[in-house]
Tab-separated table of C-alpha atoms in Angstrom:
chain	number	residue	atom	x	y	z
A	1	MET	CA	-91.414	-9.328	-29.561
A	2	PRO	CA	-88.949	-12.050	-28.895
A	3	SER	CA	-90.241	-15.285	-27.262
A	4	LEU	CA	-89.279	-16.267	-23.734
A	5	GLU	CA	-87.299	-19.273	-25.167
A	6	SER	CA	-85.338	-16.954	-27.396
A	7	ILE	CA	-84.523	-14.593	-24.373
A	8	ALA	CA	-83.458	-17.692	-22.389
A	9	ASN	CA	-81.188	-18.811	-25.364
A	10	ASP	CA	-79.700	-15.392	-25.556
A	11	VAL	CA	-78.928	-15.291	-21.784
A	12	LYS	CA	-77.610	-18.706	-21.938
A	13	ALA	CA	-75.251	-17.847	-24.709
A	14	ILE	CA	-74.246	-14.898	-22.717
A	15	LEU	CA	-73.440	-16.973	-19.542
A	16	ILE	CA	-71.549	-19.467	-21.719
A	17	ASP	CA	-69.325	-16.462	-23.037
A	18	VAL	CA	-68.926	-15.081	-19.484
A	19	ARG	CA	-67.840	-18.652	-18.412
A	20	SER	CA	-65.519	-18.889	-21.279
A	21	HIS	CA	-64.043	-15.424	-20.609
A	22	THR	CA	-63.816	-16.070	-16.806
A	23	SER	CA	-61.961	-19.315	-17.554
A	24	ASP	CA	-59.504	-17.318	-19.845
A	25	THR	CA	-58.966	-14.712	-17.143
A	26	LYS	CA	-58.094	-17.605	-14.771
A	27	VAL	CA	-55.621	-19.099	-16.967
A	28	ASN	CA	-54.146	-15.389	-17.692
A	29	THR	CA	-54.119	-14.665	-13.826
A	30	ALA	CA	-52.297	-17.942	-13.201
A	31	ALA	CA	-49.733	-17.208	-15.730
A	32	THR	CA	-49.175	-13.703	-14.408
A	33	ALA	CA	-48.845	-15.236	-10.945
A	34	ALA	CA	-46.143	-17.467	-12.249
A	35	ASN	CA	-44.346	-14.679	-13.845
A	36	VAL	CA	-44.463	-12.688	-10.650
A	37	THR	CA	-43.146	-15.647	-8.723
A	38	GLN	CA	-40.370	-15.943	-11.198
A	39	LEU	CA	-39.613	-12.364	-11.078
A	40	ASN	CA	-39.425	-12.393	-7.332
A	41	ALA	CA	-37.130	-15.383	-7.350
A	42	THR	CA	-34.867	-13.525	-9.796
A	43	CYS	CA	-34.824	-10.428	-7.624
A	44	GLN	CA	-34.031	-12.306	-4.611
A	45	ALA	CA	-31.107	-14.048	-6.400
A	46	GLY	CA	-29.989	-10.838	-7.796
A	47	PHE	CA	-30.017	-9.098	-4.339
A	48	ALA	CA	-28.104	-12.073	-2.763
A	49	ASN	CA	-25.593	-11.760	-5.621
A	50	LEU	CA	-25.230	-8.083	-4.960
A	51	ALA	CA	-24.911	-8.536	-1.201
A	52	ALA	CA	-22.319	-11.268	-1.650
A	53	GLY	CA	-20.382	-9.277	-4.208
A	54	MET	CA	-20.335	-6.127	-1.969
A	55	ALA	CA	-19.265	-8.319	0.953
A	56	VAL	CA	-16.179	-9.444	-1.072
A	57	GLN	CA	-15.518	-5.641	-2.032
A	58	ILE	CA	-15.782	-4.626	1.441
A	59	SER	CA	-13.256	-7.150	2.500
A	60	LEU	CA	-10.939	-6.310	-0.258
A	61	LEU	CA	-11.093	-2.504	0.491
A	62	ASN	CA	-10.340	-3.243	4.190
A	63	GLN	CA	-7.314	-5.133	3.233
A	64	THR	CA	-6.254	-2.413	0.959
A	65	ASN	CA	-6.772	0.090	3.596
A	66	GLN	CA	-4.488	-1.943	6.031
A	67	MET	CA	-1.755	-2.122	3.156
A	68	LEU	CA	-2.066	1.702	2.604
A	69	PHE	CA	-1.662	2.249	6.336
A	70	ILE	CA	1.604	-0.007	6.372
A	71	ASN	CA	2.704	1.934	3.456
A	72	GLU	CA	2.364	5.230	5.119
A	73	LYS	CA	4.361	4.089	8.101
A	74	GLN	CA	7.059	2.904	5.701
A	75	ASN	CA	7.104	6.360	4.043
A	76	GLU	CA	7.324	8.093	7.386
A	77	THR	CA	10.456	5.925	8.083
A	78	ILE	CA	12.027	6.773	4.670
A	79	ILE	CA	11.413	10.316	5.376
A	80	CYS	CA	12.916	10.190	8.611
A	81	TRP	CA	16.050	8.604	7.350
A	82	LEU	CA	16.258	11.105	4.574
A	83	ARG	CA	15.972	13.876	7.237
A	84	ASN	CA	18.825	12.304	9.188
A	85	ILE	CA	21.068	12.062	6.059
A	86	ALA	CA	20.321	15.598	5.036
A	87	ASN	CA	21.117	16.826	8.550
A	88	VAL	CA	24.539	14.739	8.490
A	89	LEU	CA	25.359	16.013	5.194
A	90	CYS	CA	24.847	19.587	6.116
A	91	ASP	CA	26.935	19.024	9.189
A	92	ILE	CA	29.622	17.455	7.095
A	93	LYS	CA	29.558	20.370	4.481
A	94	TYR	CA	29.876	23.143	7.163
A	95	ASN	CA	32.635	21.242	9.213
A	96	THR	CA	34.490	20.558	6.096
A	97	LYS	CA	34.392	24.073	4.896
A	98	SER	CA	35.727	25.356	8.250
A	99	GLU	CA	38.343	22.489	8.775
A	100	VAL	CA	39.640	23.148	5.265
A	101	GLU	CA	40.327	26.810	6.074
A	102	LEU	CA	41.757	25.939	9.371
A	103	GLN	CA	43.963	23.328	7.852
A	104	LYS	CA	45.350	25.809	5.305
A	105	ILE	CA	46.089	28.305	7.943
A	106	ILE	CA	47.966	25.599	10.178
A	107	ALA	CA	49.742	24.319	7.078
A	108	GLY	CA	51.266	27.599	6.488
A	109	ILE	CA	52.219	28.135	9.986
A	110	LEU	CA	53.746	24.566	10.390
A	111	ASP	CA	55.695	25.025	7.174
A	112	HIS	CA	57.290	28.333	8.357
A	113	LEU	CA	58.090	26.840	11.781
A	114	ASP	CA	59.599	23.745	10.070
A	115	LYS	CA	61.913	25.989	7.896
A	116	ILE	CA	62.967	27.923	11.175
A	117	PHE	CA	63.431	24.792	13.244
A	118	GLU	CA	65.780	23.275	10.533
A	119	LEU	CA	67.858	26.313	10.282
A	120	VAL	CA	68.359	26.510	14.012
A	121	HIS	CA	68.557	22.779	14.906
A	122	SER	CA	69.724	20.929	11.820
A	123	ARG	CA	71.413	17.935	13.692
A	124	GLU	CA	68.193	17.472	15.811
A	125	ALA	CA	66.064	17.767	12.667
A	126	MET	CA	67.915	14.834	11.050
A	127	GLU	CA	67.250	12.779	14.174
A	128	VAL	CA	63.623	13.580	14.218
A	129	LEU	CA	63.602	12.515	10.407
A	130	LYS	CA	65.143	9.160	11.152
A	131	HIS	CA	62.841	8.846	14.209
A	132	ASP	CA	59.771	9.368	11.902
A	133	GLU	CA	61.043	6.894	9.331
A	134	LEU	CA	61.285	4.234	12.167
A	135	GLN	CA	57.983	4.939	13.520
A	136	GLY	CA	56.403	4.587	9.961
A	137	LYS	CA	57.884	1.214	9.525
A	138	ILE	CA	56.600	-0.018	12.923
A	139	GLU	CA	53.124	1.289	11.999
A	140	VAL	CA	53.218	-0.712	8.864
A	141	CYS	CA	54.108	-3.788	10.916
A	142	CYS	CA	51.801	-3.084	13.820
A	143	PRO	CA	49.090	-0.529	13.088
A	144	PRO	CA	47.519	1.116	16.142
A	145	GLU	CA	43.869	0.466	16.911
A	146	LYS	CA	41.383	2.819	15.323
A	147	PRO	CA	38.790	4.386	17.791
A	148	LYS	CA	35.214	3.060	17.459
A	149	ARG	CA	32.848	5.267	15.604
A	150	GLU	CA	30.200	7.008	17.367
A	151	PRO	CA	26.677	7.082	15.704
A	152	CYS	CA	26.036	10.488	14.285
A	153	PHE	CA	22.118	10.492	14.314
A	154	LYS	CA	19.216	8.821	15.960
A	155	GLU	CA	17.940	5.748	14.284
A	156	CYS	CA	14.321	5.845	12.779
A	157	ASP	CA	11.572	3.570	13.965
A	158	ALA	CA	10.682	1.302	11.074
A	159	PRO	CA	7.388	-0.378	11.168
A	160	HIS	CA	6.983	-4.123	11.172
A	161	VAL	CA	5.508	-5.217	7.912
A	162	PRO	CA	3.642	-8.515	7.946
A	163	ASP	CA	3.845	-10.920	4.940
A	164	TYR	CA	1.237	-10.190	2.338
A	165	LYS	CA	-1.402	-12.862	2.508
A	166	PRO	CA	-4.251	-12.139	-0.017
A	167	ARG	CA	-7.664	-12.985	0.880
A	168	ASP	CA	-9.173	-15.907	-0.636
A	169	ASP	CA	-12.561	-14.437	-1.149
A	170	LYS	CA	-14.077	-17.179	-3.512
A	171	TRP	CA	-17.369	-15.861	-4.840
A	172	GLU	CA	-19.856	-17.396	-7.268
A	173	PRO	CA	-23.038	-15.688	-8.228
A	174	VAL	CA	-26.118	-17.479	-7.093
A	175	LYS	CA	-27.893	-19.483	-9.747
A	176	TYR	CA	-31.479	-18.697	-10.417
A	177	GLN	CA	-34.142	-20.401	-12.640
A	178	THR	CA	-35.227	-18.788	-15.790
A	179	GLN	CA	-38.184	-19.344	-17.982
A	180	LYS	CA	-36.058	-21.247	-20.498
A	181	ASP	CA	-34.744	-23.602	-17.803
A	182	LYS	CA	-38.364	-24.812	-16.898
C-alpha cells in the first residue's frame, strides 16, 4: 500500500498538471477571443464596404433610369416626327398622282382650244403672244411676291434634355486591420 506521502505527492503532481493545463487553456482562450474580435472587425468593415458600394450602385442606377426616361421621351418625339413625315408623304403621293392625271387631261383640252383659237383669231393670237412676252420680261425684272407657305402638320413636342452631369461618387473601401498589420 502506498504511503500517505506518496499519495500526497501524486495529488500534488496532478494539481500542478491541472494548473499548467488551465494556464494553457487560458492562453488559448485569449488567442481565440483575439481572433474572434479580429473576425468581427473584418466583418464590420466588409459590411460597411458592401453598404457603401451598394449605395453607389443605387445612385448610378437611379441616374441610368433618369437617362433612360429622357431617351424614351426623345424616341417618342422621333416617332411622332416620322409619323408626320409619313402622313405628309402619303398625301403628296396621292395628290401628285391625281394632279398628274388631271394635268394631262387639261393639257390636251388646252392644246385643242389653242389650235382652234389661233385658226379663228390669228391676229388676236399674235397680240396675246406679244403681251405674254412683255409680261415675261416684267416678271424677270420685278417678280411677284410668293404666298407664305402654311404648315402641313402639327409640330411634335420635344422633351427638354438637361445637360449630362455624371455623379461624382467617390468610393474607397474601408481599411481594416489584419493579423499581418499587427
